[in-house]
Coordinates of C-alpha atoms in Angstrom, one line a residue:
Chain A
X649 CA -13.0 -14.4 -6.6
X650 CA -14.4 -11.8 -4.2
X651 CA -11.9 -9.1 -3.2
X652 CA -11.1 -7.6 0.2
X653 CA -14.2 -6.0 1.7
X654 CA -14.2 -3.1 4.1
X655 CA -16.8 -1.2 5.9
X656 CA -17.9 1.5 6.4
X657 CA -16.6 3.3 3.3
X658 CA -16.9 6.7 4.9
X659 CA -17.0 7.9 8.5
X660 CA -17.1 11.4 10.0
X661 CA -16.6 11.7 13.8
X662 CA -15.6 14.4 16.2
X663 CA -12.3 14.4 18.0
X664 CA -12.1 12.3 21.1
X665 CA -14.8 10.0 19.8
X666 CA -14.2 6.3 19.0
X667 CA -14.5 4.6 15.7
X668 CA -14.1 1.0 14.4
X669 CA -13.4 -0.3 10.9
X670 CA -14.1 -3.8 9.7
X671 CA -12.2 -5.9 7.1
X672 CA -13.0 -9.2 5.5
X673 CA -10.0 -10.6 3.6
X674 CA -10.0 -12.8 0.5
X675 CA -10.9 -16.3 1.4
X676 CA -7.9 -18.4 2.2
X677 CA -5.5 -15.5 2.8
X678 CA -3.5 -16.1 6.0
X679 CA -2.0 -12.6 6.2
X680 CA -3.9 -9.4 6.8
X681 CA -2.7 -5.9 6.9
X682 CA -4.0 -2.5 8.0
X683 CA -2.6 0.7 6.5
X684 CA -3.2 4.4 7.1
X685 CA -2.9 6.7 4.0
X686 CA -2.9 10.4 4.7
X687 CA -3.8 12.6 1.7
X688 CA -0.8 13.1 -0.5
X689 CA 1.3 10.4 1.1
X690 CA 1.8 6.7 0.5
X691 CA 0.2 4.0 2.7
X692 CA 1.8 3.5 6.1
X693 CA 1.7 0.0 7.5
X694 CA 0.0 -0.1 10.9
X695 CA -0.2 -3.8 11.7
X696 CA 0.3 -7.2 10.0
X697 CA -1.5 -10.4 11.2
X698 CA -0.5 -13.9 10.3
X699 CA -3.6 -15.9 10.9
X700 CA -4.7 -14.4 14.2
X701 CA -1.3 -13.5 15.5
X702 CA 0.4 -10.1 15.2
X703 CA 3.6 -10.2 13.1
X704 CA 4.4 -6.5 12.9
X705 CA 2.8 -3.6 14.8
X706 CA 5.8 -1.4 15.1
X707 CA 4.1 1.6 13.6
X708 CA 0.8 1.3 15.3
X709 CA 0.1 4.1 17.8
X710 CA -0.8 1.7 20.6
X711 CA -2.0 4.4 23.0
X712 CA -5.1 5.0 20.8
X713 CA -5.1 2.3 18.1
X714 CA -6.0 -1.3 18.5
X715 CA -6.7 -4.2 16.1
X716 CA -7.7 -7.7 16.4
X717 CA -8.3 -10.7 14.1
X718 CA -10.4 -13.2 15.9
X719 CA -10.5 -16.7 14.4
X720 CA -7.9 -15.6 11.8
X721 CA -10.4 -14.3 9.3
X722 CA -12.2 -10.9 9.8
X723 CA -10.4 -8.0 11.5
X724 CA -11.3 -4.8 13.2
X725 CA -9.3 -1.7 13.7
X726 CA -10.3 0.7 16.4
X727 CA -9.3 4.3 17.3
X728 CA -10.1 5.5 20.8
X729 CA -10.0 8.5 21.2
X730 CA -9.6 10.0 17.7
X731 CA -7.5 13.0 17.0
X732 CA -7.7 15.4 14.1
X733 CA -4.5 14.0 12.6
X734 CA -6.2 10.6 12.3
X735 CA -8.1 11.8 9.3
X736 CA -7.0 9.5 6.5
X737 CA -8.0 6.5 4.4
X738 CA -7.6 3.2 6.3
X739 CA -6.8 0.4 3.9
X740 CA -7.0 -3.3 4.6
X741 CA -5.0 -5.8 2.5
X742 CA -4.6 -9.5 2.5
X743 CA -2.1 -12.0 1.0
X744 CA -1.7 -15.7 0.8
X745 CA 1.4 -15.6 3.0
X746 CA 4.0 -13.2 4.3
X747 CA 4.9 -10.0 2.5
X748 CA 8.4 -11.3 1.7
X749 CA 7.0 -13.6 -0.9
X750 CA 3.4 -12.7 -1.8
X751 CA 1.6 -9.7 -3.3
X752 CA -1.0 -7.9 -1.4
X753 CA -4.6 -7.3 -2.4
X754 CA -6.1 -4.1 -1.1
X755 CA -9.7 -3.2 -0.2
X756 CA -11.4 0.0 -1.2
X757 CA -10.6 1.7 2.1
X758 CA -12.5 3.6 4.7
X759 CA -12.2 7.4 4.5
X760 CA -12.2 8.8 8.0
X761 CA -12.7 12.5 8.7
X762 CA -12.2 13.7 12.3
X763 CA -13.6 17.2 13.0
Chain B
X320 CA 12.0 6.9 7.7
X321 CA 10.6 6.2 4.3
X322 CA 11.9 3.0 2.8
X323 CA 10.7 3.5 -0.7
X324 CA 11.2 6.9 -2.3
X325 CA 9.8 7.5 -5.8
X326 CA 11.1 10.0 -8.3
X327 CA 9.9 12.1 -10.0
X328 CA 7.0 13.3 -7.8
X329 CA 4.9 14.1 -10.9
X330 CA 5.2 13.1 -14.6
X331 CA 3.0 14.3 -17.5
X332 CA 3.3 12.6 -20.9
X333 CA 1.2 12.1 -24.1
X334 CA -0.6 8.9 -24.9
X335 CA 1.7 6.5 -26.7
X336 CA 4.9 7.8 -25.0
X337 CA 6.9 5.8 -22.5
X338 CA 7.0 6.7 -18.8
X339 CA 9.9 5.9 -16.5
X340 CA 9.8 6.3 -12.7
X341 CA 12.4 5.5 -10.2
X342 CA 12.5 4.2 -6.6
X343 CA 15.3 4.4 -4.1
X344 CA 15.6 2.6 -0.8
X345 CA 17.9 2.5 2.1
X346 CA 18.4 -1.0 3.5
X347 CA 18.7 -4.5 2.2
X348 CA 15.7 -6.1 0.7
X349 CA 14.4 -9.6 -0.3
X350 CA 12.0 -8.2 -2.8
X351 CA 10.6 -4.9 -4.0
X352 CA 7.0 -4.3 -5.1
X353 CA 5.4 -1.7 -7.4
X354 CA 1.8 -0.7 -6.9
X355 CA -0.6 1.6 -8.8
X356 CA -3.4 3.7 -7.2
X357 CA -6.2 5.5 -9.0
X358 CA -9.6 6.6 -7.8
X359 CA -11.4 4.0 -9.8
X360 CA -9.6 0.8 -8.7
X361 CA -7.8 1.7 -5.5
X362 CA -4.4 0.3 -4.8
X363 CA -3.4 -2.5 -7.1
X364 CA -0.2 -4.7 -7.1
X365 CA 1.7 -4.4 -10.4
X366 CA 4.9 -6.5 -10.1
X367 CA 7.2 -8.0 -7.5
X368 CA 10.9 -8.3 -8.2
X369 CA 13.1 -10.4 -6.0
X370 CA 16.6 -9.3 -4.8
X371 CA 18.3 -11.9 -7.0
X372 CA 16.5 -10.7 -10.2
X373 CA 17.7 -7.8 -12.3
X374 CA 14.7 -7.3 -14.6
X375 CA 11.1 -8.4 -14.9
X376 CA 8.4 -7.9 -17.5
X377 CA 4.7 -7.9 -17.3
X378 CA 2.8 -6.8 -20.3
X379 CA 3.7 -3.2 -21.0
X380 CA 5.6 -2.9 -17.7
X381 CA 9.3 -3.4 -17.2
X382 CA 10.9 -3.3 -13.8
X383 CA 14.7 -3.2 -13.2
X384 CA 16.4 -3.6 -9.9
X385 CA 20.0 -2.6 -9.0
X386 CA 20.7 -3.7 -5.5
X387 CA 24.2 -2.2 -5.6
X388 CA 22.6 1.2 -6.0
X389 CA 19.6 0.4 -3.9
X390 CA 17.3 1.5 -6.7
X391 CA 14.6 0.2 -9.0
X392 CA 12.8 1.6 -12.1
X393 CA 9.4 1.1 -13.6
X394 CA 9.0 1.6 -17.3
X395 CA 5.5 1.8 -18.8
X396 CA 5.6 1.5 -22.6
X397 CA 3.0 2.8 -25.0
X398 CA 1.2 4.6 -22.3
X399 CA -2.6 5.0 -22.3
X400 CA -4.9 7.5 -20.6
X401 CA -6.0 4.7 -18.3
X402 CA -2.4 4.5 -16.9
X403 CA -3.0 7.9 -15.2
X404 CA -2.5 7.1 -11.5
X405 CA 0.0 7.3 -8.7
X406 CA 2.7 4.7 -8.6
X407 CA 4.4 3.5 -5.4
X408 CA 7.3 1.2 -4.6
X409 CA 7.7 -0.7 -1.3
X410 CA 10.3 -3.0 0.0
X411 CA 9.0 -6.1 1.6
X412 CA 11.1 -6.2 4.7
X413 CA 9.8 -2.9 6.1
X414 CA 6.8 -2.5 3.7
X415 CA 7.1 1.2 3.7
X416 CA 5.8 3.2 0.8
X417 CA 7.1 6.5 -0.5
X418 CA 4.9 9.4 -1.5
X419 CA 4.6 8.0 -5.1
X420 CA 4.9 9.3 -8.6
X421 CA 1.8 11.0 -10.0
X422 CA 1.6 10.0 -13.7
X423 CA -0.7 11.9 -16.0
X424 CA -1.2 10.5 -19.5
X425 CA -2.9 13.0 -21.8
X426 CA -5.0 11.6 -24.7

């Protein structure tokens, strides 16, 4: 079974630029998550999708971050404009159903450096 | 606020010894999950324990849950160098991870 795919693996941008990350979940997984993990900290949930609807985006900085999951499969996370404090690893995860009952499978992440 | 807080922050043991790490949380839960993260395999789910369960085993892993104390513990028995990683807990309702316990197993 193929795992969660993410691209790119690494990205370096200057502050105020825009960046987008892509995620392809495990086939058949209805739930998709985006996390931000700053060095030395645990992952922070940014947004959870159930199929193509948003379930939880309470910690997403909506003034600069946006995410979509068209057709309930692939997802993109965008940052516009980026700030220095956005430097982190962005993890995508998927699960069969809601987090209350199902384990999550994580992708390798995208390491973002904002200079 | 952080929902899952792991303790200790770092733990160093010899191969073959047991490792115990703890997790505390603040609000009610319906389940609690433990994850491991190392540079080779990324973040991997280890075990999920539901609020009506007190103990769960998976191979060399044993997880306990005490909902009255809002705490959980993860025991790794007969540790191996490959167990070197950071271990995180997260509660499902808020899905918030702590900073993790950094475990080093020396060969």
